[in-house]
Tab-separated table of C-alpha atoms in Angstrom:
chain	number	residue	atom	x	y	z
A	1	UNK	CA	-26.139	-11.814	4.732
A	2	UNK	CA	-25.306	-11.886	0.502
A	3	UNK	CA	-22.133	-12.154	-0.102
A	4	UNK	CA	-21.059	-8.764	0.301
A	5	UNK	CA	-18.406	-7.995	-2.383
A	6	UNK	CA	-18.524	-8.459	-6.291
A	7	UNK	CA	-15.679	-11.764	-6.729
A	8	UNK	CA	-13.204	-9.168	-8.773
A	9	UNK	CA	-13.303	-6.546	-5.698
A	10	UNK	CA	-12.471	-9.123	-3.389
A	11	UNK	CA	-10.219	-10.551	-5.401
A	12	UNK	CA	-8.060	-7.816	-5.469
A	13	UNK	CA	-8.769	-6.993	-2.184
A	14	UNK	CA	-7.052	-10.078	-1.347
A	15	UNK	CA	-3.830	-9.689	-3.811
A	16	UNK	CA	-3.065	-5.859	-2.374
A	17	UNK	CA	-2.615	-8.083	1.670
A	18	UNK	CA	-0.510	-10.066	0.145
A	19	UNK	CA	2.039	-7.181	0.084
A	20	UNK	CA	3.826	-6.424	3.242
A	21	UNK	CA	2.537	-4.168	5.485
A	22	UNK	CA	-1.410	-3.691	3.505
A	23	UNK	CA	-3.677	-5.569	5.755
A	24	UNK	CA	-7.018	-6.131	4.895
A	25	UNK	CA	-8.553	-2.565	5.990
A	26	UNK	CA	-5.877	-1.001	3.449
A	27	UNK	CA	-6.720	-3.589	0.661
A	28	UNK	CA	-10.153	-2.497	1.137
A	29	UNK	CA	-9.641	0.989	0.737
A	30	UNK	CA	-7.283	0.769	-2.197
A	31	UNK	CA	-9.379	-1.061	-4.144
A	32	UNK	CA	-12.403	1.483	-3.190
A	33	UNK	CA	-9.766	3.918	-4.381
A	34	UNK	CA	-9.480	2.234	-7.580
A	35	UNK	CA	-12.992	1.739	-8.084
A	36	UNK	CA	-13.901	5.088	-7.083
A	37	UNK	CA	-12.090	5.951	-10.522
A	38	UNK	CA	-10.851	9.117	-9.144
A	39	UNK	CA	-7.231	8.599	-10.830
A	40	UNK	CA	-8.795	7.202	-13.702
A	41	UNK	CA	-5.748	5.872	-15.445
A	42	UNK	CA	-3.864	3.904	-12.063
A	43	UNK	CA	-5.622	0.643	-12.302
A	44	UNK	CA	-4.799	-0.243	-16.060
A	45	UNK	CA	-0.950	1.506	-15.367
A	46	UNK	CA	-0.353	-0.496	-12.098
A	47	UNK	CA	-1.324	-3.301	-14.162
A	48	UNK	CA	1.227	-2.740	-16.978
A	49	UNK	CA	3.619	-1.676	-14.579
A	50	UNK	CA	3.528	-4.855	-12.953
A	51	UNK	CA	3.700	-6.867	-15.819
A	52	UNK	CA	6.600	-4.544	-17.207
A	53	UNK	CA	8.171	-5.256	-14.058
A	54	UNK	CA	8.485	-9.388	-14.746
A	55	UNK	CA	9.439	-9.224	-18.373
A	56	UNK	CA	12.110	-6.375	-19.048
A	57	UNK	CA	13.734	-6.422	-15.650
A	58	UNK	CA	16.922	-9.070	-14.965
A	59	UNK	CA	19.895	-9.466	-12.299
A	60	UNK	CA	22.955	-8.148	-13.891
A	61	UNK	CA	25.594	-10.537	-14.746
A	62	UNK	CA	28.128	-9.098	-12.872
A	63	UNK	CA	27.088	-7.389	-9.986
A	64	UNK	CA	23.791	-8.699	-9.547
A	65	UNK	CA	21.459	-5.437	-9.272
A	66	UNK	CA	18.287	-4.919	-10.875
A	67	UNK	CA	18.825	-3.717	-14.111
A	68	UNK	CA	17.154	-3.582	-17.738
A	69	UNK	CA	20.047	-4.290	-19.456
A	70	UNK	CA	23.153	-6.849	-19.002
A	71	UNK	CA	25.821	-5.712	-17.898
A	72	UNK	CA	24.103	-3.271	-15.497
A	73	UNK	CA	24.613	0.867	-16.175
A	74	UNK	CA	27.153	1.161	-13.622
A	75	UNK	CA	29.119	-1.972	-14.702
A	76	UNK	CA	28.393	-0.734	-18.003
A	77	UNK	CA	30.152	2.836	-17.530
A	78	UNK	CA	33.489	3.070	-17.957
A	79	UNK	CA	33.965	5.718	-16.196
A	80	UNK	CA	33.858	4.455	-13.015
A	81	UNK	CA	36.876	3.305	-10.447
A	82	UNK	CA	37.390	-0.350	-11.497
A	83	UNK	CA	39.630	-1.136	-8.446
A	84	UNK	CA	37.214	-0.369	-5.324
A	85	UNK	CA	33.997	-3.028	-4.826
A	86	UNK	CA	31.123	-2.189	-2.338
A	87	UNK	CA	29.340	-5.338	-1.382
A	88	UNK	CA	25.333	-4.250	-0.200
A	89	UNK	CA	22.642	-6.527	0.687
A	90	UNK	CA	19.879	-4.839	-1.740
A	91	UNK	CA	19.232	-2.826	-4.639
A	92	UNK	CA	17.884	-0.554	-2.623
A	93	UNK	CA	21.238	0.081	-1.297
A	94	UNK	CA	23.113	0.636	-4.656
A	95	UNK	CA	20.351	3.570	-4.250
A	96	UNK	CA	20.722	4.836	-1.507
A	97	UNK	CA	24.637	4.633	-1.806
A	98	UNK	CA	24.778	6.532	-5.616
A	99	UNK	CA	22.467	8.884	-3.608
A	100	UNK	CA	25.032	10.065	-1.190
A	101	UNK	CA	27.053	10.260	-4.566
A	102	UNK	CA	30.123	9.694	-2.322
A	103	UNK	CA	30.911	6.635	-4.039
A	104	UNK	CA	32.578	6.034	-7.862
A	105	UNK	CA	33.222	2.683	-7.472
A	106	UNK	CA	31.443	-0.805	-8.507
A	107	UNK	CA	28.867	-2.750	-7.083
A	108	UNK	CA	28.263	-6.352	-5.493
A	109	UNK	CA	24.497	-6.903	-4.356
A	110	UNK	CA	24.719	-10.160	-1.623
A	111	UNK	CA	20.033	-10.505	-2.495
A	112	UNK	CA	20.240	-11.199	1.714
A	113	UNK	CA	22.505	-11.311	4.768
A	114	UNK	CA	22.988	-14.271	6.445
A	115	UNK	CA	20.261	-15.839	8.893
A	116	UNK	CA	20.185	-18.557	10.886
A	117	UNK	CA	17.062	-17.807	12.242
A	118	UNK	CA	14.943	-16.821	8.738
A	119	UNK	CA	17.281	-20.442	7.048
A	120	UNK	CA	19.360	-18.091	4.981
A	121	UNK	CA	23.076	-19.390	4.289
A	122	UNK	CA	26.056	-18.645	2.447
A	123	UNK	CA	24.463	-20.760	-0.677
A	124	UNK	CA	21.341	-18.424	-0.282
A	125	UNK	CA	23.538	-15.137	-1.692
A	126	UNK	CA	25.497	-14.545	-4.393
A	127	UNK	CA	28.479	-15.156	-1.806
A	128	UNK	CA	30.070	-17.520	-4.624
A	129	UNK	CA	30.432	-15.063	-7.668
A	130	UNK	CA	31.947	-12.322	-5.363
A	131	UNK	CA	34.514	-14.836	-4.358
A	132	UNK	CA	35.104	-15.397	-7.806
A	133	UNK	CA	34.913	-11.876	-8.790
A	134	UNK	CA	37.234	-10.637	-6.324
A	135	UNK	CA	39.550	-13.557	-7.597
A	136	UNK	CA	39.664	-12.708	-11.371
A	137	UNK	CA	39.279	-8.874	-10.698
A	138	UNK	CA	42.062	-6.717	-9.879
A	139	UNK	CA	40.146	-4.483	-6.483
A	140	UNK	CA	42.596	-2.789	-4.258
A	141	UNK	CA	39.627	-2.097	-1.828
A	142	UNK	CA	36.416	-4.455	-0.630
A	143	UNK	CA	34.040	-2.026	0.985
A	144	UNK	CA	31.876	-4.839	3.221
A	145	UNK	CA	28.558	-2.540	2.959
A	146	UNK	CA	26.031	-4.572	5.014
A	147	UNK	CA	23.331	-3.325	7.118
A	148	UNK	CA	24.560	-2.418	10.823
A	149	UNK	CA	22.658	-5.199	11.850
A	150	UNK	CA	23.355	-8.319	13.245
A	151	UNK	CA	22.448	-10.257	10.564
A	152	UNK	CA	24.755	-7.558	8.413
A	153	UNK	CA	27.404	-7.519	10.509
A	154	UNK	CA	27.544	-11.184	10.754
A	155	UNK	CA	27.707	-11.476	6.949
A	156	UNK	CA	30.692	-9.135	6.518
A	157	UNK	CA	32.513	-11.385	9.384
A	158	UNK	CA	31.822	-14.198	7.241
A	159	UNK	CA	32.924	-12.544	4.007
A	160	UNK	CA	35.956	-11.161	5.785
A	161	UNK	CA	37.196	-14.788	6.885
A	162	UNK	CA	35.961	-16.230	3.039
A	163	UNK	CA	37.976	-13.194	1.827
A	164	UNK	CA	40.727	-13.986	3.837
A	165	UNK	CA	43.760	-14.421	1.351
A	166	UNK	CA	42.810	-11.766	-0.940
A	167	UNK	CA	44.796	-8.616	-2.035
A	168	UNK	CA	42.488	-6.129	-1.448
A	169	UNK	CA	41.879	-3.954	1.615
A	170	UNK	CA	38.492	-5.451	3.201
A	171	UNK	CA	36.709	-1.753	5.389
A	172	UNK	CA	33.081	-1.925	6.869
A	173	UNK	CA	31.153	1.589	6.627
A	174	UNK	CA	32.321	3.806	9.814
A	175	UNK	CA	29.675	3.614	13.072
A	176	UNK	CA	28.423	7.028	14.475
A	177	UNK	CA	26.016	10.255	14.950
A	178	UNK	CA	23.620	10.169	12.136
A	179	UNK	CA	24.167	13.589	10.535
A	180	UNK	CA	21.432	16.131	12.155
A	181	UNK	CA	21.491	13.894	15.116
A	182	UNK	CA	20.943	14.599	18.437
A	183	UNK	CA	23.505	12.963	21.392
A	184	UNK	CA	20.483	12.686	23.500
A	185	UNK	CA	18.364	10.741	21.195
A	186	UNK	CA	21.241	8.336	20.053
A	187	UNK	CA	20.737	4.817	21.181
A	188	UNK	CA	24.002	3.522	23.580
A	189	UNK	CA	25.411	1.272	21.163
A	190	UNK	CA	26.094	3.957	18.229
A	191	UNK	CA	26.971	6.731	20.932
A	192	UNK	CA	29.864	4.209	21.666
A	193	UNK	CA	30.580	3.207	18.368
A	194	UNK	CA	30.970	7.048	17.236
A	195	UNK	CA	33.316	7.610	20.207
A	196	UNK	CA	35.965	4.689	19.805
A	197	UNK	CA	35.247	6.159	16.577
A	198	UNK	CA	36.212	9.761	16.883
A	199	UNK	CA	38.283	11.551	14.809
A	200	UNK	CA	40.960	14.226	14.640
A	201	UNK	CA	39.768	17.929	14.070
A	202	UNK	CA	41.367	18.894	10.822
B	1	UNK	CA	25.460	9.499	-10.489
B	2	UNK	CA	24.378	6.843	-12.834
B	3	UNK	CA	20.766	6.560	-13.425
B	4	UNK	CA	20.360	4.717	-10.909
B	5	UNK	CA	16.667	2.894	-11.269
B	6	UNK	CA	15.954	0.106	-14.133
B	7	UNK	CA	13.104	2.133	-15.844
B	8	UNK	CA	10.184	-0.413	-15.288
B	9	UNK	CA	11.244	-0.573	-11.416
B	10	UNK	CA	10.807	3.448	-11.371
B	11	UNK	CA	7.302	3.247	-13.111
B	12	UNK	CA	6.439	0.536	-11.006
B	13	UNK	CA	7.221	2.866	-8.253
B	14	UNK	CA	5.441	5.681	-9.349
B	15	UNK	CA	2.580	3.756	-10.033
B	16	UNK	CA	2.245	2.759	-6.915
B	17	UNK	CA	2.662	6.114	-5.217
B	18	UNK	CA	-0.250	7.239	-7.099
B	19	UNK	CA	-2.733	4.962	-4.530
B	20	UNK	CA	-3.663	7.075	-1.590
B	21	UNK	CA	-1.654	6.781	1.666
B	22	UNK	CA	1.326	5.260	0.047
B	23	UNK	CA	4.384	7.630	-0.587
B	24	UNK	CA	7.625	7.251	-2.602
B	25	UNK	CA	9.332	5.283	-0.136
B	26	UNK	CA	6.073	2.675	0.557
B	27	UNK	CA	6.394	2.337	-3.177
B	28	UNK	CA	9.754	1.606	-3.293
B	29	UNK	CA	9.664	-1.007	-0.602
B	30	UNK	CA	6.216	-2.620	-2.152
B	31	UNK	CA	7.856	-2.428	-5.562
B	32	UNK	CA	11.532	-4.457	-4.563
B	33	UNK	CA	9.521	-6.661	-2.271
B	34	UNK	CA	8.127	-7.946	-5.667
B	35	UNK	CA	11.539	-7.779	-7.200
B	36	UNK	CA	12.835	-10.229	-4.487
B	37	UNK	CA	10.348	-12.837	-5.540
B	38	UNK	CA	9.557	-13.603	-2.025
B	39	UNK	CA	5.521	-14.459	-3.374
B	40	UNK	CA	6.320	-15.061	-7.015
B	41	UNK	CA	3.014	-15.053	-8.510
B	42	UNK	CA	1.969	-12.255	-6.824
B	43	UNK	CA	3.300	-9.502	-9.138
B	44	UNK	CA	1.471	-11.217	-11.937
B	45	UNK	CA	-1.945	-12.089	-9.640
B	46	UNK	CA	-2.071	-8.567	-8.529
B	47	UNK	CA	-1.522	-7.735	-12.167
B	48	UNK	CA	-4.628	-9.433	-13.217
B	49	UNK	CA	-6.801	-8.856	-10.837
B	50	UNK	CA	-6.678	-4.705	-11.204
B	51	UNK	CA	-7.392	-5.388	-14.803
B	52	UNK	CA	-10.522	-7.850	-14.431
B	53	UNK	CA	-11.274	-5.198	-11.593
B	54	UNK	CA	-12.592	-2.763	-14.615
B	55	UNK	CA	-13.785	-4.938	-17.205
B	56	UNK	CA	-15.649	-6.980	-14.913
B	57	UNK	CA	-17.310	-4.775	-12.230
B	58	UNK	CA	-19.689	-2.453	-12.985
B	59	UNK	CA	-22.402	-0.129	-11.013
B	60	UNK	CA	-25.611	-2.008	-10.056
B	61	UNK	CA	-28.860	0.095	-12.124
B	62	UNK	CA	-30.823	0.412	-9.093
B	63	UNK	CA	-29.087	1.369	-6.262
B	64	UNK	CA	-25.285	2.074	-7.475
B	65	UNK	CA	-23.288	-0.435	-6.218
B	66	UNK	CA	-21.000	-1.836	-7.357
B	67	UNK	CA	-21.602	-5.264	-8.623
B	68	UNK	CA	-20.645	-8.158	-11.069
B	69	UNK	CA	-24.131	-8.386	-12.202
B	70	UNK	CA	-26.795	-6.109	-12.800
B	71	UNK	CA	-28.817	-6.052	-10.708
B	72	UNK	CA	-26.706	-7.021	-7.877
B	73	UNK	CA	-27.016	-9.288	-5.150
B	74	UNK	CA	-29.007	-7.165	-2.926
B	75	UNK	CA	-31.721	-5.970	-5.293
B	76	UNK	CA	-32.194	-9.976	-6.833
B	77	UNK	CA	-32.472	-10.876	-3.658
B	78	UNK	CA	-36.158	-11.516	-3.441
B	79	UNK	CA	-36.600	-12.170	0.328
B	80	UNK	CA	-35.193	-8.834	1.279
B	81	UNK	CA	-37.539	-6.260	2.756
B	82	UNK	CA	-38.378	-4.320	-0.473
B	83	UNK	CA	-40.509	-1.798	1.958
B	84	UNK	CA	-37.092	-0.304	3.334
B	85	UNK	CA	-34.167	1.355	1.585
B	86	UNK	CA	-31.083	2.395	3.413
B	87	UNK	CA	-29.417	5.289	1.549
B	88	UNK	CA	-25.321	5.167	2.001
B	89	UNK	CA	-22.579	7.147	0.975
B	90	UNK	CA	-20.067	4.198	-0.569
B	91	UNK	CA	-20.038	1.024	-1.832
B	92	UNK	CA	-17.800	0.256	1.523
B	93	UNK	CA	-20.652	1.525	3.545
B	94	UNK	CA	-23.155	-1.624	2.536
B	95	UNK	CA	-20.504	-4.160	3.440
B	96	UNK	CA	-20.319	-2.567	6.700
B	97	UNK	CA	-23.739	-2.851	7.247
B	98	UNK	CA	-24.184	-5.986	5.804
B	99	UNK	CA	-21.635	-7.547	8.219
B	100	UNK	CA	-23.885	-6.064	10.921
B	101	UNK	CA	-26.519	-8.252	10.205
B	102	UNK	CA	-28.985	-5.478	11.300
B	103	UNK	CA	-30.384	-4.941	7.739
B	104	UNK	CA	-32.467	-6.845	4.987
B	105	UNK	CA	-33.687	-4.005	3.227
B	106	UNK	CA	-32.622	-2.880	-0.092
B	107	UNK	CA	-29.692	-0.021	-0.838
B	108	UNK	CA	-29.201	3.284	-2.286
B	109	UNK	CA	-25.292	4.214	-2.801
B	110	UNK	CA	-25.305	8.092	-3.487
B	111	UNK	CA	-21.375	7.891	-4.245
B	112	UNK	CA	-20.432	10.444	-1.947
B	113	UNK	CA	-21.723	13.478	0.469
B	114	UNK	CA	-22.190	16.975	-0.105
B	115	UNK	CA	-19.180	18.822	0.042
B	116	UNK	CA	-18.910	22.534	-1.280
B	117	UNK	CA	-15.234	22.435	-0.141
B	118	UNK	CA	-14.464	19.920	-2.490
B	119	UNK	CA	-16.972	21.298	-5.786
B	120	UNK	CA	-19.552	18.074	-4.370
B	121	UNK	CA	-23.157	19.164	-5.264
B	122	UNK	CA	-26.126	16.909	-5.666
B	123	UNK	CA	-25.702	16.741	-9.467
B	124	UNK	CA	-22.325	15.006	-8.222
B	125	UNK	CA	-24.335	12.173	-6.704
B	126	UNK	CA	-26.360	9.642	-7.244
B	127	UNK	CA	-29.519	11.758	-6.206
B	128	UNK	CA	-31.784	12.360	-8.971
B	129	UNK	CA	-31.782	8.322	-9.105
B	130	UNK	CA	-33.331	8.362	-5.511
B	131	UNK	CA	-35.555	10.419	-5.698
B	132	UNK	CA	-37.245	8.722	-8.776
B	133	UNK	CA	-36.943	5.559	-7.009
B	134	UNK	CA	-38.686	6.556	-3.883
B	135	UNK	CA	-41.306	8.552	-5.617
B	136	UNK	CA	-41.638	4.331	-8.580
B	137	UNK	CA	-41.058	2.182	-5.342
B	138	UNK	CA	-43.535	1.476	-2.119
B	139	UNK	CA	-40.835	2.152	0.506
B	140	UNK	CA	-42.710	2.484	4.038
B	141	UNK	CA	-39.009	4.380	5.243
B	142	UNK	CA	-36.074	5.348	4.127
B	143	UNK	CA	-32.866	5.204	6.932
B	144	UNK	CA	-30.776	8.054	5.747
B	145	UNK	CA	-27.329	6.468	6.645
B	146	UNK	CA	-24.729	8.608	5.423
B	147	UNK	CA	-21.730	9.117	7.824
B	148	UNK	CA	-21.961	11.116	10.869
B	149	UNK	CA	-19.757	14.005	9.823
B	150	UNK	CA	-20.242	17.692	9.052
B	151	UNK	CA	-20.596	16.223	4.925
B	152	UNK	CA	-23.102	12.912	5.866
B	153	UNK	CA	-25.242	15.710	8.045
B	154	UNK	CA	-25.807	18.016	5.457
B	155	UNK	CA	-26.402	15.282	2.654
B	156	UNK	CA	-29.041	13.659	5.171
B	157	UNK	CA	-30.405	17.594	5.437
B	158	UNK	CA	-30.533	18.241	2.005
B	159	UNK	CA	-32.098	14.758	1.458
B	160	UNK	CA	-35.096	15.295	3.882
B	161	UNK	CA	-35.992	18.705	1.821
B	162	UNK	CA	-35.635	16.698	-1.527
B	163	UNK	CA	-38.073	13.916	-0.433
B	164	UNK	CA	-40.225	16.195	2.282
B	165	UNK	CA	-43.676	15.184	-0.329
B	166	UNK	CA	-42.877	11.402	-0.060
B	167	UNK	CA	-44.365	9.149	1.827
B	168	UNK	CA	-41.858	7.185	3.405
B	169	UNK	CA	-40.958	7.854	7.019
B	170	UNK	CA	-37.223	9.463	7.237
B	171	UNK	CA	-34.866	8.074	9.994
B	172	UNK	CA	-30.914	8.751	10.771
B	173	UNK	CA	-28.944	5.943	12.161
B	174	UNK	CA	-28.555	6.709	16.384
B	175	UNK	CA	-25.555	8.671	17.634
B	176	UNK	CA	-24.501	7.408	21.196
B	177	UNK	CA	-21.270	5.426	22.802
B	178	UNK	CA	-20.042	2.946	20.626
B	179	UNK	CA	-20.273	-0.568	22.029
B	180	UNK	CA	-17.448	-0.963	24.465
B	181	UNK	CA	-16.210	2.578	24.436
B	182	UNK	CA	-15.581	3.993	27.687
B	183	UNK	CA	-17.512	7.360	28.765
B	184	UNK	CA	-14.165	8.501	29.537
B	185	UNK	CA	-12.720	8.697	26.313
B	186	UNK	CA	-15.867	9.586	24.348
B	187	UNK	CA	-15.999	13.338	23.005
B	188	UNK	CA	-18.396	15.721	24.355
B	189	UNK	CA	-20.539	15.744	21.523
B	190	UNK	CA	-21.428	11.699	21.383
B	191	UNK	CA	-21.843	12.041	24.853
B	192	UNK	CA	-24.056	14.846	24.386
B	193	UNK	CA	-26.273	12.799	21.573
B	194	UNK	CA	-25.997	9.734	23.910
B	195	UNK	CA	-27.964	11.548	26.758
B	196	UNK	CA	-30.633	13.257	24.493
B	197	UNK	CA	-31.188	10.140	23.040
B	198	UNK	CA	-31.038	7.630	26.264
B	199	UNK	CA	-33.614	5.154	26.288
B	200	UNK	CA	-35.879	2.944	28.587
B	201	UNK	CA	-34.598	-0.237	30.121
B	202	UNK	CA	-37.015	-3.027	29.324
């Protein structure tokens, strides 16, 4: 048998697996994509997009999102409510959370929730600097935005002891129905949650 | 709501929505899983290898695949069968068939089938080539092995009119049960080519 594929097919056959969930099959048939040339442009723009992605993107000083420039645009903007901090795990949360644009306040991203089992501790997250921020800042309200997970939930436990003798008002996201959810498809746990949960008819 | 994305995270994202099979949010998780750092070369590898992926690959002159040199592999190869030329859709197709074993002829890769849904005609393939090469080269058959779909059948059609004055024998690769498939599950119409085509026990 030759040896089947040219060394820069394989090559990059073997960089696309190392991205979670592309296994080899859907390495294969990205880079046949690619090579195909049918999107002529994609190869050379992924590239420059990926190398884009190193140099002109940085953690934000202060809240620790993904951002281009330091402080971040929503640290940046004065505009928003000063007193009321939501603490996330990931950037993707900021985005999902500006999204719902339900929310005016600033940001804290955590880069993790704590994990015994994956090694992740305290020292692993940028637990630290919202200690300190929460010290030297002047936040009525500490929204502890975690995933309702158990790593999540552990981490706002642990926040809410570290957080312990602050001033502000520490709330976890409310538990219940997902909105154009059925009662018959909802999993125990959250069809308890949402009924300790329930709420007055206004 | 702020603008919420860093620009080069966005691009990154489109970018990557652009490959086949991989939506917005795919390219969103792909694109922060290289944020995290989790693999920190990997941005940069992947980076390099879809650029040496054009300037280093190119199509082989005499039977279209793709290769690093020209010719590739297959066709230096001088103790392959030069008397038999397997004719393939894709590039992908030869490493299948290579990993099979089965095969130590030489290649054709037509880039494609037929396809008048899709604007595919024969100028659209890698045709012309093949037929010049069967009518220069002393192949004693040609195994028409394009895929066994409504497209591969009519390219394998069309084919057999093209090169009806040659003098190479024609063959198509055998329809039947694939090796550890149950009867049960097969569709009628493998089952069908599996009985017209059942052979003697030796």
């Amino acid at each position: 048998m030759a040896n089947i594929l040219p060394q820069p097919v394989q090559q990059l056959i073997n960089n696309f697996a190392r991205l979670p969930g592309v296994g080899p099959k859907t390495a294969s048939r990205l880079t046949f994509y690619l090579l195909r040339g049918t999107d002529k442009s994609l190869a050379a723009d992924l590239a420059a997009a990926l190398l884009e992605l190193g140099e002109k993107t940085r953690y934000c000083s202060r809240c620790f999102n993904i951002t281009e420039n330091d402080p971040c645009e929503v640290c940046a903007d004065e505009s928003r409510d000063e007193t009321v901090l939501c603490v996330v795990e990931e950037p993707l949360d900021v985005v999902a959370i500006e999204r719902s644009r339900a929310y005016t306040g600033l940001y804290h991203v955590l880069h993790g929730a704590l994990s015994p089992i994956e090694g992740i501790g305290p020292d692993d997250l940028r637990i630290e600097e919202l200690v300190q921020r929460i010290d030297d800042g002047a936040f009525n309200e500490v929204i502890l935005a975690t995933n309702a997970t158990l790593e999540g939930d552990s981490t706002a436990l642990y926040l809410q002891r570290r957080l312990a003798g602050s001033n502000a008002r520490l709330t976890r996201l409310a538990r219940g129905l997902s909105v154009g959810g059925d009662i018959e498809y909802t999993d125990e746990i959250t069809l308890s949650r949402a009924l300790n949960g329930r709420q007055e008819m206004h």
